[in-house]
Coordinates of C-alpha atoms (C1' of nucleotides) in Angstrom, one line a residue:
Chain A
M1161 CA -3.6 19.1 -5.8
A1162 CA -6.1 18.1 -3.1
I1163 CA -5.2 14.4 -3.1
R1164 CA -1.6 15.1 -2.5
D1165 CA -2.2 17.6 0.2
A1166 CA -4.6 15.2 1.9
T1167 CA -2.0 12.5 1.8
Y1168 CA 0.8 14.5 3.2
A1169 CA -1.5 15.7 6.1
L1170 CA -2.7 12.2 6.9
I1171 CA 0.8 10.8 6.8
E1172 CA 2.1 13.4 9.2
E1173 CA -0.8 12.6 11.5
Q1174 CA -0.8 8.8 11.4
G1175 CA 2.2 7.6 9.5
Y1176 CA 2.4 6.1 6.0
D1177 CA 1.2 2.5 6.6
A1178 CA -1.7 3.6 8.7
T1179 CA -3.0 5.9 6.0
T1180 CA -5.3 4.1 3.6
I1181 CA -6.4 5.1 0.2
E1182 CA -9.9 5.3 1.5
Q1183 CA -8.9 7.9 4.1
I1184 CA -7.1 9.9 1.5
A1185 CA -10.1 9.9 -0.7
E1186 CA -12.4 10.9 2.1
R1187 CA -10.1 13.7 3.2
A1188 CA -9.7 15.0 -0.4
E1189 CA -13.5 14.6 -1.0
V1190 CA -13.2 12.4 -3.9
S1191 CA -13.9 8.7 -4.4
P1192 CA -11.2 6.0 -4.1
S1193 CA -11.6 5.4 -7.8
T1194 CA -10.5 8.9 -8.5
V1195 CA -7.4 8.6 -6.4
F1196 CA -6.4 5.5 -8.4
R1197 CA -7.1 7.3 -11.6
Y1198 CA -4.6 10.0 -10.8
F1199 CA -2.0 7.9 -9.0
P1200 CA -1.3 4.4 -10.1
T1201 CA 0.2 3.5 -6.7
K1202 CA 0.2 4.9 -3.2
E1203 CA 3.9 5.7 -3.4
D1204 CA 3.2 7.8 -6.5
I1205 CA 1.1 10.1 -4.4
V1206 CA 4.1 10.9 -2.3
I1207 CA 6.7 11.1 -5.0
T1208 CA 6.8 13.6 -7.7
D1209 CA 8.7 13.5 -11.0
E1210 CA 8.0 17.1 -11.9
Y1211 CA 11.6 18.2 -11.5
D1212 CA 12.8 16.0 -14.3
P1213 CA 12.0 18.3 -17.3
V1214 CA 13.2 21.3 -15.3
L1215 CA 16.4 19.6 -14.6
L1216 CA 16.9 18.6 -18.2
A1217 CA 16.1 22.1 -19.5
E1218 CA 18.6 23.6 -17.1
L1219 CA 21.2 21.2 -18.2
L1220 CA 20.7 22.1 -21.9
R1221 CA 21.0 25.7 -21.0
R1222 CA 24.5 25.4 -19.7
P1223 CA 27.3 26.6 -22.0
A1224 CA 28.4 23.8 -24.3
D1225 CA 32.1 24.2 -23.5
E1226 CA 31.6 23.9 -19.8
P1227 CA 33.0 20.6 -18.4
W1228 CA 29.8 18.5 -18.1
T1229 CA 30.5 17.5 -14.6
D1230 CA 30.4 21.1 -13.7
S1231 CA 27.1 21.5 -15.6
L1232 CA 25.7 18.6 -13.6
R1233 CA 26.8 20.1 -10.4
H1234 CA 25.2 23.4 -11.1
V1235 CA 22.0 21.9 -12.3
L1236 CA 21.6 19.6 -9.3
R1237 CA 22.3 22.3 -6.8
E1238 CA 19.8 24.4 -8.5
A1239 CA 17.1 21.7 -8.6
I1240 CA 17.6 20.8 -5.0
G1241 CA 17.6 24.4 -4.0
V1242 CA 14.3 25.0 -5.7
G1243 CA 12.7 22.0 -3.9
M1244 CA 13.9 23.2 -0.6
E1245 CA 12.7 26.8 -1.0
E1246 CA 9.3 26.0 -2.4
E1247 CA 8.2 23.3 0.0
P1248 CA 10.8 22.5 2.6
E1249 CA 8.5 20.4 4.8
V1250 CA 7.4 18.2 1.9
T1251 CA 11.0 17.8 0.8
R1252 CA 11.9 16.6 4.3
L1253 CA 8.9 14.4 4.6
R1254 CA 9.8 12.7 1.3
S1255 CA 13.3 12.1 2.4
Q1256 CA 12.1 10.7 5.7
L1257 CA 9.7 8.3 3.9
M1258 CA 12.5 7.2 1.7
V1259 CA 14.4 6.1 4.7
Q1260 CA 11.4 4.4 6.5
I1261 CA 9.3 2.9 3.7
P1262 CA 11.0 0.6 1.4
A1263 CA 8.3 0.9 -1.3
V1264 CA 8.7 4.7 -1.3
R1265 CA 12.4 4.3 -1.6
S1266 CA 12.3 2.0 -4.5
R1267 CA 9.7 4.2 -6.2
M1268 CA 12.1 7.1 -5.7
V1269 CA 15.0 5.1 -7.1
A1270 CA 13.0 4.1 -10.1
S1271 CA 12.0 7.7 -10.6
M1272 CA 15.7 8.8 -10.4
A1273 CA 16.6 6.1 -12.8
A1274 CA 14.2 7.5 -15.3
T1275 CA 15.8 10.9 -14.8
G1276 CA 19.1 9.1 -15.3
R1277 CA 18.0 7.9 -18.7
M1278 CA 17.2 11.4 -19.7
L1279 CA 20.6 12.6 -18.5
S1280 CA 22.2 9.8 -20.4
A1281 CA 21.4 11.4 -23.7
A1282 CA 23.0 14.7 -22.6
V1283 CA 26.0 12.9 -21.1
A1284 CA 26.4 10.8 -24.2
E1285 CA 26.4 13.7 -26.4
R1286 CA 28.9 15.7 -24.4
T1287 CA 31.3 12.8 -24.0
G1288 CA 30.9 11.4 -27.5
H1289 CA 29.7 8.1 -26.3
D1290 CA 26.8 6.0 -27.5
R1291 CA 23.8 6.7 -25.4
D1292 CA 23.0 3.0 -25.0
S1293 CA 26.6 1.9 -24.3
L1294 CA 27.3 0.0 -21.1
E1295 CA 29.7 2.8 -20.1
V1296 CA 27.1 5.6 -20.2
R1297 CA 24.4 3.5 -18.6
V1298 CA 26.7 2.3 -15.8
F1299 CA 27.9 5.8 -15.2
T1300 CA 24.4 7.3 -15.1
M1301 CA 23.1 4.7 -12.7
S1302 CA 26.1 5.0 -10.5
L1303 CA 25.4 8.6 -10.4
V1304 CA 21.8 8.0 -9.5
G1305 CA 22.7 5.5 -6.9
G1306 CA 25.1 7.9 -5.3
L1307 CA 22.7 10.8 -5.4
A1308 CA 19.9 8.8 -3.9
E1309 CA 22.1 8.1 -0.9
I1310 CA 22.4 11.8 -0.2
S1311 CA 18.7 11.9 0.7
Q1312 CA 19.1 8.9 3.0
Y1313 CA 22.1 10.4 4.7
W1314 CA 20.4 13.7 5.1
A1315 CA 17.2 12.2 6.7
E1316 CA 19.1 9.8 8.9
N1317 CA 21.2 12.6 10.3
G1318 CA 18.2 14.7 11.2
F1319 CA 18.4 17.1 8.3
R1320 CA 21.2 18.9 10.0
D1321 CA 23.4 19.3 6.9
E1322 CA 22.9 21.7 4.1
L1323 CA 21.7 19.8 1.1
P1324 CA 23.9 21.7 -1.5
D1325 CA 27.0 20.8 0.5
L1326 CA 26.1 17.2 0.5
V1327 CA 25.6 17.3 -3.2
D1328 CA 29.0 18.8 -3.6
R1329 CA 30.7 16.2 -1.5
A1330 CA 28.8 13.4 -3.2
L1331 CA 29.8 14.6 -6.7
D1332 CA 33.4 14.9 -5.7
V1333 CA 33.3 11.2 -4.7
I1334 CA 31.6 10.2 -7.9
E1335 CA 33.9 12.2 -10.0
H1336 CA 37.2 11.4 -8.4
G1337 CA 36.5 8.3 -6.4
L1338 CA 37.1 8.0 -2.7
P1339 CA 39.9 10.3 -1.5
T1340 CA 42.7 8.0 -0.5
R1341 CA 44.4 7.8 2.9
K1342 CA 42.3 10.0 4.9
P1343 CA 43.6 9.9 8.5
Chain B
M610 CA 14.1 -25.8 -1.9
A611 CA 10.8 -27.0 -3.3
I612 CA 9.1 -23.6 -3.1
R613 CA 11.8 -21.9 -5.0
D614 CA 11.9 -24.6 -7.7
A615 CA 8.2 -24.5 -8.1
T616 CA 8.3 -20.7 -8.5
Y617 CA 10.9 -20.7 -11.2
A618 CA 9.1 -23.4 -13.1
L619 CA 5.7 -21.6 -12.9
I620 CA 7.3 -18.3 -13.9
E621 CA 8.9 -19.9 -16.9
E622 CA 5.5 -21.4 -17.9
Q623 CA 3.2 -18.4 -17.3
G624 CA 5.3 -15.4 -16.4
Y625 CA 5.7 -13.6 -13.1
D626 CA 2.4 -11.8 -12.7
A627 CA 0.3 -14.7 -13.8
T628 CA 1.9 -16.8 -11.1
T629 CA 0.1 -16.6 -7.8
I630 CA 1.2 -17.7 -4.4
E631 CA -1.6 -20.3 -4.4
Q632 CA -0.3 -21.9 -7.5
I633 CA 3.2 -21.9 -6.1
A634 CA 2.0 -23.5 -2.9
E635 CA 0.1 -26.1 -4.8
R636 CA 3.0 -27.0 -7.0
A637 CA 5.4 -27.2 -4.1
E638 CA 2.8 -29.3 -2.2
V639 CA 2.6 -27.0 0.8
S640 CA 0.0 -24.5 2.0
P641 CA 0.1 -20.9 1.1
S642 CA 0.7 -20.1 4.8
T643 CA 3.9 -22.0 4.6
V644 CA 5.1 -20.1 1.5
F645 CA 4.6 -16.8 3.4
R646 CA 6.4 -18.2 6.4
Y647 CA 9.5 -18.8 4.4
F648 CA 9.3 -15.9 2.1
P649 CA 8.0 -12.6 3.2
T650 CA 7.2 -11.4 -0.3
K651 CA 6.8 -12.9 -3.7
E652 CA 9.9 -11.2 -4.9
D653 CA 11.9 -12.8 -2.2
I654 CA 11.2 -16.2 -3.6
V655 CA 12.9 -15.2 -6.8
I656 CA 15.8 -13.3 -5.3
T657 CA 18.5 -14.8 -3.2
D658 CA 21.0 -13.1 -0.8
E659 CA 23.1 -16.1 -0.2
Y660 CA 26.1 -14.8 -2.1
D661 CA 26.6 -11.9 0.3
P662 CA 28.6 -13.7 3.0
V663 CA 30.6 -15.6 0.3
L664 CA 31.4 -12.3 -1.3
L665 CA 32.5 -10.7 2.0
A666 CA 34.6 -13.7 3.0
E667 CA 36.4 -13.6 -0.4
L668 CA 37.0 -9.9 0.0
L669 CA 38.6 -10.4 3.4
R670 CA 40.8 -13.2 2.1
R671 CA 42.5 -10.8 -0.4
P672 CA 45.9 -9.6 0.5
A673 CA 45.8 -6.5 2.5
D674 CA 48.3 -4.6 0.4
E675 CA 46.3 -5.2 -2.8
P676 CA 44.6 -2.0 -4.1
W677 CA 41.1 -2.5 -2.9
T678 CA 39.6 -1.7 -6.2
D679 CA 41.5 -4.7 -7.5
S680 CA 40.2 -6.8 -4.7
L681 CA 36.7 -5.7 -5.5
R682 CA 37.2 -6.7 -9.1
H683 CA 38.5 -10.1 -8.3
V684 CA 35.8 -10.8 -5.8
L685 CA 32.9 -9.7 -8.1
R686 CA 34.2 -11.6 -11.0
E687 CA 34.4 -14.7 -8.8
A688 CA 31.0 -14.3 -7.3
I689 CA 29.4 -13.8 -10.7
G690 CA 31.3 -16.7 -12.2
V691 CA 30.0 -19.0 -9.5
G692 CA 26.4 -17.9 -10.0
M693 CA 26.7 -18.6 -13.7
E694 CA 28.4 -21.9 -13.4
E695 CA 26.1 -23.4 -10.8
E696 CA 22.7 -22.4 -12.2
P697 CA 23.0 -20.4 -15.4
E698 CA 19.3 -20.6 -16.2
V699 CA 18.3 -19.2 -12.9
T700 CA 20.8 -16.4 -13.1
R701 CA 19.4 -15.5 -16.5
L702 CA 15.9 -15.7 -15.3
R703 CA 16.6 -13.4 -12.4
S704 CA 18.2 -10.9 -14.7
Q705 CA 15.3 -11.0 -17.0
L706 CA 12.8 -10.5 -14.2
M707 CA 14.9 -7.6 -13.0
V708 CA 14.3 -5.9 -16.3
Q709 CA 10.6 -6.8 -16.6
I710 CA 9.2 -6.6 -13.1
P711 CA 9.8 -3.4 -11.2
A712 CA 9.1 -5.0 -7.9
V713 CA 11.8 -7.6 -8.5
R714 CA 14.2 -5.0 -9.6
S715 CA 13.7 -2.9 -6.5
R716 CA 14.0 -6.0 -4.3
M717 CA 17.3 -6.7 -6.0
V718 CA 18.5 -3.2 -5.6
A719 CA 17.6 -3.3 -1.9
S720 CA 19.5 -6.6 -1.6
M721 CA 22.5 -5.1 -3.3
A722 CA 22.3 -2.1 -1.0
A723 CA 22.5 -4.4 1.9
T724 CA 25.5 -6.0 0.4
G725 CA 26.9 -2.5 -0.1
R726 CA 26.6 -1.8 3.6
M727 CA 28.6 -4.9 4.3
L728 CA 31.2 -3.8 1.8
S729 CA 31.3 -0.3 3.3
A730 CA 33.0 -1.6 6.4
A731 CA 35.7 -3.2 4.3
V732 CA 36.1 -0.2 2.1
A733 CA 36.2 2.1 5.0
E734 CA 38.9 0.2 6.7
R735 CA 41.0 0.0 3.6
T736 CA 40.7 3.6 2.8
G737 CA 40.8 5.0 6.3
H738 CA 37.4 6.5 6.1
D739 CA 34.6 6.4 8.7
R740 CA 32.2 3.7 7.7
D741 CA 29.2 6.0 8.1
S742 CA 30.6 9.0 6.4
L743 CA 28.8 10.4 3.4
E744 CA 31.7 9.7 1.2
V745 CA 31.8 6.0 1.9
R746 CA 28.1 5.7 1.6
V747 CA 27.8 7.6 -1.6
F748 CA 30.7 5.6 -3.1
T749 CA 29.2 2.3 -2.1
M750 CA 25.8 3.1 -3.4
S751 CA 27.1 4.4 -6.6
L752 CA 29.0 1.2 -6.9
V753 CA 25.8 -0.7 -6.3
G754 CA 23.8 1.4 -8.8
G755 CA 26.4 0.9 -11.4
L756 CA 26.7 -2.8 -10.9
A757 CA 22.9 -3.3 -10.9
E758 CA 22.9 -1.8 -14.3
I759 CA 25.1 -4.5 -15.6
S760 CA 22.4 -7.0 -15.1
Q761 CA 19.9 -4.8 -16.9
Y762 CA 22.2 -4.3 -19.8
W763 CA 23.0 -8.0 -20.0
A764 CA 19.4 -9.1 -20.1
E765 CA 18.3 -6.3 -22.5
N766 CA 20.9 -7.4 -25.0
G767 CA 19.9 -11.0 -25.0
F768 CA 22.7 -12.2 -22.7
R769 CA 25.1 -12.1 -25.5
D770 CA 28.0 -10.6 -23.5
E771 CA 30.2 -12.3 -21.1
L772 CA 29.3 -11.2 -17.7
P773 CA 32.9 -10.9 -16.4
D774 CA 33.8 -8.6 -19.3
L775 CA 30.8 -6.4 -18.4
V776 CA 32.0 -6.3 -14.8
D777 CA 35.4 -5.2 -15.9
R778 CA 34.1 -2.4 -18.1
A779 CA 31.7 -1.2 -15.5
L780 CA 34.4 -1.1 -12.8
D781 CA 36.6 0.9 -15.1
V782 CA 33.9 3.5 -15.5
I783 CA 33.2 3.6 -11.8
E784 CA 36.9 3.9 -10.9
H785 CA 38.0 6.3 -13.6
G786 CA 34.8 8.0 -14.8
L787 CA 33.7 8.0 -18.3
P788 CA 36.6 7.9 -20.7
T789 CA 36.7 11.3 -22.4
R790 CA 36.4 12.1 -26.1
K791 CA 35.6 8.7 -27.6
P792 CA 35.0 9.2 -31.3
Chain C
dT234 C1' 4.3 -44.0 24.9
dT235 C1' 4.0 -39.6 26.8
dG236 C1' 4.9 -35.0 26.8
dA237 C1' 7.0 -30.9 24.8
dT238 C1' 8.3 -28.3 20.9
dT239 C1' 8.3 -27.0 16.4
dT240 C1' 6.2 -27.0 11.9
dT241 C1' 2.3 -26.7 9.2
dG242 C1' -2.4 -25.6 7.7
dA243 C1' -7.1 -23.6 7.8
dC244 C1' -9.3 -19.5 8.0
dA245 C1' -10.7 -14.9 8.4
dG246 C1' -9.5 -10.2 7.6
dT247 C1' -7.2 -6.0 5.5
dT248 C1' -5.7 -3.3 1.7
dA249 C1' -3.8 -2.0 -2.6
dC250 C1' -5.1 -2.2 -7.0
dT251 C1' -8.0 -3.5 -11.6
dC252 C1' -12.1 -3.5 -14.5
dT253 C1' -16.4 -2.3 -15.9
dC254 C1' -20.2 0.4 -16.5
dA255 C1' -23.3 4.0 -15.2
dT256 C1' -23.7 8.9 -13.9
dT257 C1' -22.5 13.4 -13.5
dT258 C1' -20.1 17.5 -15.1
dC259 C1' -18.9 20.6 -18.5
dA260 C1' -17.8 22.9 -22.8
dT261 C1' -19.6 24.0 -27.2
dG262 C1' -22.6 25.0 -31.1
dG263 C1' -27.3 25.9 -32.4
Chain D
dC72 C1' -31.3 28.6 -23.1
dC73 C1' -31.0 24.1 -24.5
dA74 C1' -29.1 19.9 -26.7
dT75 C1' -25.2 17.0 -27.7
dG76 C1' -21.0 14.9 -27.1
dA77 C1' -16.8 14.3 -24.4
dA78 C1' -14.5 14.0 -20.3
dA79 C1' -14.3 13.3 -15.4
dT80 C1' -16.1 10.9 -11.6
dG81 C1' -18.2 7.3 -8.9
dA82 C1' -20.2 2.8 -7.5
dG83 C1' -19.3 -1.8 -7.1
dA84 C1' -17.4 -6.3 -7.7
dG85 C1' -13.4 -8.9 -8.0
dT86 C1' -8.3 -10.3 -7.3
dA87 C1' -4.2 -11.3 -5.0
dA88 C1' -0.7 -10.2 -1.7
dC89 C1' 0.0 -10.1 2.6
dT90 C1' -1.1 -10.5 8.3
dG91 C1' -2.6 -12.7 12.5
dT92 C1' -4.5 -16.3 15.1
dC93 C1' -5.2 -20.7 16.6
dA94 C1' -5.6 -25.6 16.1
dA95 C1' -3.8 -29.9 14.2
dA96 C1' 0.1 -32.6 13.0
dA97 C1' 4.7 -34.0 12.6
dT98 C1' 9.0 -34.3 15.1
dC99 C1' 11.8 -35.2 18.9
dA100 C1' 13.2 -36.3 24.0
dA101 C1' 12.8 -38.6 27.8

DNA sequence: TTGATTTTGACAGTTACTCTCATTTCATGG
DNA sequence: CCATGAAATGAGAGTAACTGTCAAAATCAA
């Protein structure tokens, strides 16, 4: 979409804060009204939720007898892989903005929380818990919190790690807790 | 502080969005400029970070040979207990605003993330990890994510649970994962 | 009391966002 | 090809959260 492209371009040129909606509208050759019609907030232009349904669909496609933590691992690796292959610069830019711009970060966390809610249903079914139980909700959100940190870590360290590896390490921590007594 | 009191009162009367900085300033008998001087954003008037140092101090006071998950449990229960005893209505209002107002929620999560960073040092030391390692960071943020959900759950269910119990259950999930095969 | 320093306020400006209403675009049936 | 209705777009006015600057006022020290 033109609005999104214009936004990415302008942010790379001038930075996030210096980029106004008016500029975005001008670059995309639409009116500011139209920008607001498609994206309720400025952060929404940067962030995308479009992976959510994909993620969920993938999860449901996994064999039912697979340990669900494994399912999750596969699905997350896949989702992240897709993002990186299709538009690596955008993926990086998003991570970077997450680190630098608090509003973007919180929009991202909110988005991931929504994803988490979706996952809750799947997780609840597999584990035999009630979807609205404290346990499932806490687990899901702790998952989301941990995963969000991956992006931060990645960006802060200059994107030098392979994202799938980070996902693996993060999931290990979330599944088994911190490995004890590491020298 | 007068500004904070005025804010709480106005929010209870009119709700969060309907309460403007101008009204707050008027009620607190200061100028809007002064409000902004003390609180960078509207959400900051509602949220407080003052428990952070207390929490950290408590944590350091625990015996060094205690399993650190136990230390965490004690400290969190204590911190929450204090908040509830000293100003229960405010604690409840904050939880409620966290559920209703996205901006407040994300400010809260950010605040808890900052607390998490502080805890990271303690956690890292006890477990022998590097404080900046992905493992510690993921663990800390997943802790924060899970704990933040407690507040949500509590408010959404009409504050009928005892907060310390919820903390216990949440920490169990975070420590041991979701209990498997619950009928 | 004077002088210095800190706190406060008045004010102007920016920008994200909302609402309303008119206009344009466009698909569809006659 | 034209008319009609629906959807997309735009113009414009308004609000409220901030930011920055500078002057006035309260506070404190000597």
